[in-house]
Coordinates of C-alpha atoms and ligand atoms in Angstrom, one line a residue:
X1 CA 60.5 -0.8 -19.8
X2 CA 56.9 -0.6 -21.1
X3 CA 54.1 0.9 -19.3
X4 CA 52.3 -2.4 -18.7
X5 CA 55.9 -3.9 -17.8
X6 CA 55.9 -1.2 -14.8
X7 CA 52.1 -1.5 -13.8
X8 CA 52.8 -5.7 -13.6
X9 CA 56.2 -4.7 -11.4
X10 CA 54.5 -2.3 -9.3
X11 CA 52.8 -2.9 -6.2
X12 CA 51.1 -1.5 -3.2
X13 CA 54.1 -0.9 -0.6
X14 CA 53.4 -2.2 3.0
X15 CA 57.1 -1.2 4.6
X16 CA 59.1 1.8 3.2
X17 CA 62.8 2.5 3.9
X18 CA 62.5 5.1 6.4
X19 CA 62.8 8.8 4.9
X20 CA 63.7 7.7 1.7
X21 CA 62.8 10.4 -0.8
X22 CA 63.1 11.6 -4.3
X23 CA 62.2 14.6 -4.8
X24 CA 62.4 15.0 -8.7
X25 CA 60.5 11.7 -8.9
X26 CA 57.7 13.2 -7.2
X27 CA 57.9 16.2 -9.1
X28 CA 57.8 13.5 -12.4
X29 CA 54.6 12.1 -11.3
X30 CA 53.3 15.0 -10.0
X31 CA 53.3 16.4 -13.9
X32 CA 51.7 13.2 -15.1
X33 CA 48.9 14.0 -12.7
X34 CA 48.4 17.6 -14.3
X35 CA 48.4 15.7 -17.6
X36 CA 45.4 13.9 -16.6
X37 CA 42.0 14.5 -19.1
X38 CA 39.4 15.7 -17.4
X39 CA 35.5 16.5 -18.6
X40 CA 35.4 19.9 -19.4
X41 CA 39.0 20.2 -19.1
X42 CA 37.9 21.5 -15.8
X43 CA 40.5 19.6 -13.1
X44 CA 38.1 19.8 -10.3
X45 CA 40.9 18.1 -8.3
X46 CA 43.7 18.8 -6.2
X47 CA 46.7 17.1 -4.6
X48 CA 48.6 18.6 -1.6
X49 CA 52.0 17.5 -0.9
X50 CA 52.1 17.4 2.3
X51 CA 55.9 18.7 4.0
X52 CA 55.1 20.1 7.5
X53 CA 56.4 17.6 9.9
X54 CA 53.8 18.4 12.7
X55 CA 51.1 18.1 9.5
X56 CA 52.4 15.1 8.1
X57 CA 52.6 13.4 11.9
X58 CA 48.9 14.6 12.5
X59 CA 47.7 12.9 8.5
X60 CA 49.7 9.7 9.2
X61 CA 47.7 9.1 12.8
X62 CA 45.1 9.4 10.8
X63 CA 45.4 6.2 8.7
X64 CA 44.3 2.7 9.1
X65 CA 46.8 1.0 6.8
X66 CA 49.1 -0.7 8.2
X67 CA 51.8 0.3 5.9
X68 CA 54.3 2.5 8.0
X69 CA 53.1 5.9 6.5
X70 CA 54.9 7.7 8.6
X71 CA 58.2 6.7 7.2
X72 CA 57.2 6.9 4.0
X73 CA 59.2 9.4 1.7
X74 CA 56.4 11.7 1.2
X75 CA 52.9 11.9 1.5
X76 CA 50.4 13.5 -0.8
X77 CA 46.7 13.6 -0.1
X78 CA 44.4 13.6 -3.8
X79 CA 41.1 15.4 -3.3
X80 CA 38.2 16.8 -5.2
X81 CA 36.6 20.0 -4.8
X82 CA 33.4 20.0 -3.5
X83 CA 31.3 23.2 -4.9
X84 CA 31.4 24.2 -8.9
X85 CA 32.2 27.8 -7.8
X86 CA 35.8 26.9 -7.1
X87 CA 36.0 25.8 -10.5
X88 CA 36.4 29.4 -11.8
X89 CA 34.6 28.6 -14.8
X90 CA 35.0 32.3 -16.3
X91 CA 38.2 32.6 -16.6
X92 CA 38.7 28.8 -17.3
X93 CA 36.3 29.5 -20.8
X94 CA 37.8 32.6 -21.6
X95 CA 41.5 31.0 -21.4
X96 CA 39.3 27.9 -23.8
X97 CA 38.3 30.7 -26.0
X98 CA 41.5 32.7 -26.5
X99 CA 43.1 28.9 -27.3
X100 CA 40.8 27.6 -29.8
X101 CA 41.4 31.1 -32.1
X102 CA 37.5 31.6 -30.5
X103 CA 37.4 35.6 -30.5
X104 CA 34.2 37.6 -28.7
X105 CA 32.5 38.0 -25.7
X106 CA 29.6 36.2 -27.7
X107 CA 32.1 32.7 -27.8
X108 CA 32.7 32.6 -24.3
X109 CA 29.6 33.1 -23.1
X110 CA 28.6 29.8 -25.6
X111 CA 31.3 28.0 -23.4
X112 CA 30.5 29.1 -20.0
X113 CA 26.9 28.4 -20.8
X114 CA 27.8 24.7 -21.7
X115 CA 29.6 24.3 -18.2
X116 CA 27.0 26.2 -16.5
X117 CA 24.1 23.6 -18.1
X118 CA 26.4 20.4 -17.0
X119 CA 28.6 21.1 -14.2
X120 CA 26.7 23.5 -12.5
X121 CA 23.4 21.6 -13.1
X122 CA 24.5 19.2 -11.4
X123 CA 23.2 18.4 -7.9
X124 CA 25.5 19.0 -5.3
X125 CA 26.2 14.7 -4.4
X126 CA 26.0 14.9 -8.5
X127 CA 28.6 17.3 -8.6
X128 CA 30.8 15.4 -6.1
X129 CA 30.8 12.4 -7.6
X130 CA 31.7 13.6 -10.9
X131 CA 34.6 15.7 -9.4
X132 CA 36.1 12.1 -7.4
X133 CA 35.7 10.5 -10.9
X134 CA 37.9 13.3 -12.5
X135 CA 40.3 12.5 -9.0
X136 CA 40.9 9.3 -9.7
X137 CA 42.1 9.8 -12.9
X138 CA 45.1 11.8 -12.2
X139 CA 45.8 9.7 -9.4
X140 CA 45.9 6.6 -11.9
X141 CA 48.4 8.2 -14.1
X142 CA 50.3 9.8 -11.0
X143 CA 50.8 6.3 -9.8
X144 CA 51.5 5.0 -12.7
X145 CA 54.4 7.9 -13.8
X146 CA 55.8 7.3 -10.0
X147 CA 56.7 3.9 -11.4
X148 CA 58.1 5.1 -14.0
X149 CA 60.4 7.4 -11.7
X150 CA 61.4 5.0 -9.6
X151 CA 59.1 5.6 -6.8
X152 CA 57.3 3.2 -4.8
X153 CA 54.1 3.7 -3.6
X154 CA 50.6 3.1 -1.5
X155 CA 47.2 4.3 -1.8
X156 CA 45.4 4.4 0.7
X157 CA 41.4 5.1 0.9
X158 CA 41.4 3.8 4.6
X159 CA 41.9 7.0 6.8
X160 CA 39.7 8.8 9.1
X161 CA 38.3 11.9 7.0
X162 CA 37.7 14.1 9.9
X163 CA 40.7 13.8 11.3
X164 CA 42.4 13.9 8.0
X165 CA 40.0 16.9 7.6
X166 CA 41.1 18.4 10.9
X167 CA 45.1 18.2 9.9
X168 CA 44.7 20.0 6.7
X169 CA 41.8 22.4 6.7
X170 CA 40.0 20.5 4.0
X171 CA 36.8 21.9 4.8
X172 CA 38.1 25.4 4.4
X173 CA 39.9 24.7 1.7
X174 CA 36.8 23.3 -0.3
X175 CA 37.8 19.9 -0.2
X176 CA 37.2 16.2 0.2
X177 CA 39.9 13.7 0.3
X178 CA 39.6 10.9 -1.5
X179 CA 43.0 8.8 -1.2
X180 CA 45.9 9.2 0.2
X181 CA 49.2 8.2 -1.3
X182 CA 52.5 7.5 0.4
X183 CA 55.4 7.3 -1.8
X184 CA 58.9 6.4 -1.1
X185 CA 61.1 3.3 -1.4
X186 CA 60.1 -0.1 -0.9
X187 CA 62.2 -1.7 2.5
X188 CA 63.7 -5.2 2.0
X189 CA 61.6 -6.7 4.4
X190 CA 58.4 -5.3 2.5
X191 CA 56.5 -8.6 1.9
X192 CA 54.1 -6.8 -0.8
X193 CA 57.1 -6.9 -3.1
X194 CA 57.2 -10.5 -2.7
X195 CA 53.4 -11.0 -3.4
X196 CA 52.7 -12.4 -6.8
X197 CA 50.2 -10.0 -8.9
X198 CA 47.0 -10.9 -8.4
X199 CA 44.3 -9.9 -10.9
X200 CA 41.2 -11.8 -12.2
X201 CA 41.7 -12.9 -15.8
X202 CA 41.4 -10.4 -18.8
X203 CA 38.3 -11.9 -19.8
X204 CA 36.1 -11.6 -17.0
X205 CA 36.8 -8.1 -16.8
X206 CA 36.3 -6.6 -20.3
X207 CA 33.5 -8.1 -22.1
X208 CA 33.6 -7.7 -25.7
X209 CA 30.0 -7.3 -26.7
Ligands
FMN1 C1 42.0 3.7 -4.5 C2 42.8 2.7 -3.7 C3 42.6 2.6 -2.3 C4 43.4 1.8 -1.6 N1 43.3 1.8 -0.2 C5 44.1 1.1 0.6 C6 44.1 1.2 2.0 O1 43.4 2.0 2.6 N2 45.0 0.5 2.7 C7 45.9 -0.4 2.1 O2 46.7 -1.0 2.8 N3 45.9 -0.5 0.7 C8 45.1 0.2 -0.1 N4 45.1 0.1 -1.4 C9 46.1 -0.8 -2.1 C10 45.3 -2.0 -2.7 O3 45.0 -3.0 -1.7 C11 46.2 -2.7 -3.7 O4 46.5 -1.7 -4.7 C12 45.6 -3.9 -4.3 O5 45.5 -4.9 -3.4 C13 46.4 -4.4 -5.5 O6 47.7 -4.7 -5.1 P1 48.9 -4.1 -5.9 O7 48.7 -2.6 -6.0 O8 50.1 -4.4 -5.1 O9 49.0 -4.6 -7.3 C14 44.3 0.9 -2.2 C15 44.5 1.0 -3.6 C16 43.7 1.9 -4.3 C17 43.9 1.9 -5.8

């Protein structure tokens, strides 16, 4: 099937078959989501899978949806970091160097100083923003390879971030969540799979100018 076949068959789950999971489907989407571009290369995202049943009890209480997160199959929560100095921005132009033939102390340094000007410029609601932007691009192509997998799925934006906060040490962790994504299979009483797509028409969303 082609991707735009999948992203037309897909949709966001309301009711999951209780516990159903697939691992190596997660795992598939999971890589799609490491695949993601990012500026810089830099990945100033993270996604924890979240296993723990006391955790997972605690994250799902902390949604609004009214999707039955609880039963989903799994649960994983994509966030962005929230300071430039997790970013490791050293070692992550050295490793640039050493892979673009770049050799010398004198060549990274010319890197880091590039990241140093832009990302660490930034101020720090700059610097957020720019890391959710980065977020929701591996999230778009973790949804999409889910799909792909098999694996049906919700995100969700609507929780309560200090209590979703509170379950998974976000703060100390150097984190902010932005959306949370159950996966799992999609129960025969889920009436989002019945729901036609709806989407405005091509034209009013990309303007050839
Ligand atoms: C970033 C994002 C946040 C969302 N947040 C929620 C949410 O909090 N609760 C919910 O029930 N659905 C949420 N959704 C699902 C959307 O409502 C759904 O994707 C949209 O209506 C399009 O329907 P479809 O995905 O079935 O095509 C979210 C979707 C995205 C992409």
């Amino acid at each position: 099937m082609s991707l735009t076949d999948l992203l037309g068959r897909r949709h966001a789950v309301r009711r999951f078959v209780p516990g159903a999971a697939d691992s190596a489907a997660l795992d598939h989407a999971l890589h799609a989501a490491v695949l993601a571009p990012t500026a810089f290369n830099a990945q100033p995202w993270r996604a924890l899978v979240i296993e723990d049943a006391t955790t997972r009890a605690a994250v799902s209480g902390s949604v609004y949806s009214s999707t039955n997160v609880g039963e989903a199959g799994h649960l994983v929560l994509f966030a962005h970091l929230t300071k430039a100095g997790a970013l490791a921005l050293d070692a992550h132009a050295a490793k640039v160097a050493a892979q673009r033939g770049l050799a010398g102390a004198e060549a990274v340094r010319k890197l880091r100083d590039g990241y140093a000007r832009d990302i660490e410029g930034k101020s720090p609601a700059d610097f957020n923003a720019w890391a959710r932007a980065q977020t929701y691009l591996a999230l778009g192509l973790f949804l999409a390879a889910a799909a792909e997998a098999g694996l049906d799925a919700c995100p969700m934006e609507g929780f309560d971030a200090a209590r979703l906060g509170d379950a998974l040490d976000l703060t100390g962790r150097g984190l902010a969540p932005d959306v949370l994504v159950a996966l799992g299979q999609s129960a025969p009483d889920d009436p989002a799979a019945r729901w036609p797509k709806i989407r405005q028409e091509a034209d009013s969303l990309i303007l050839r100018v």
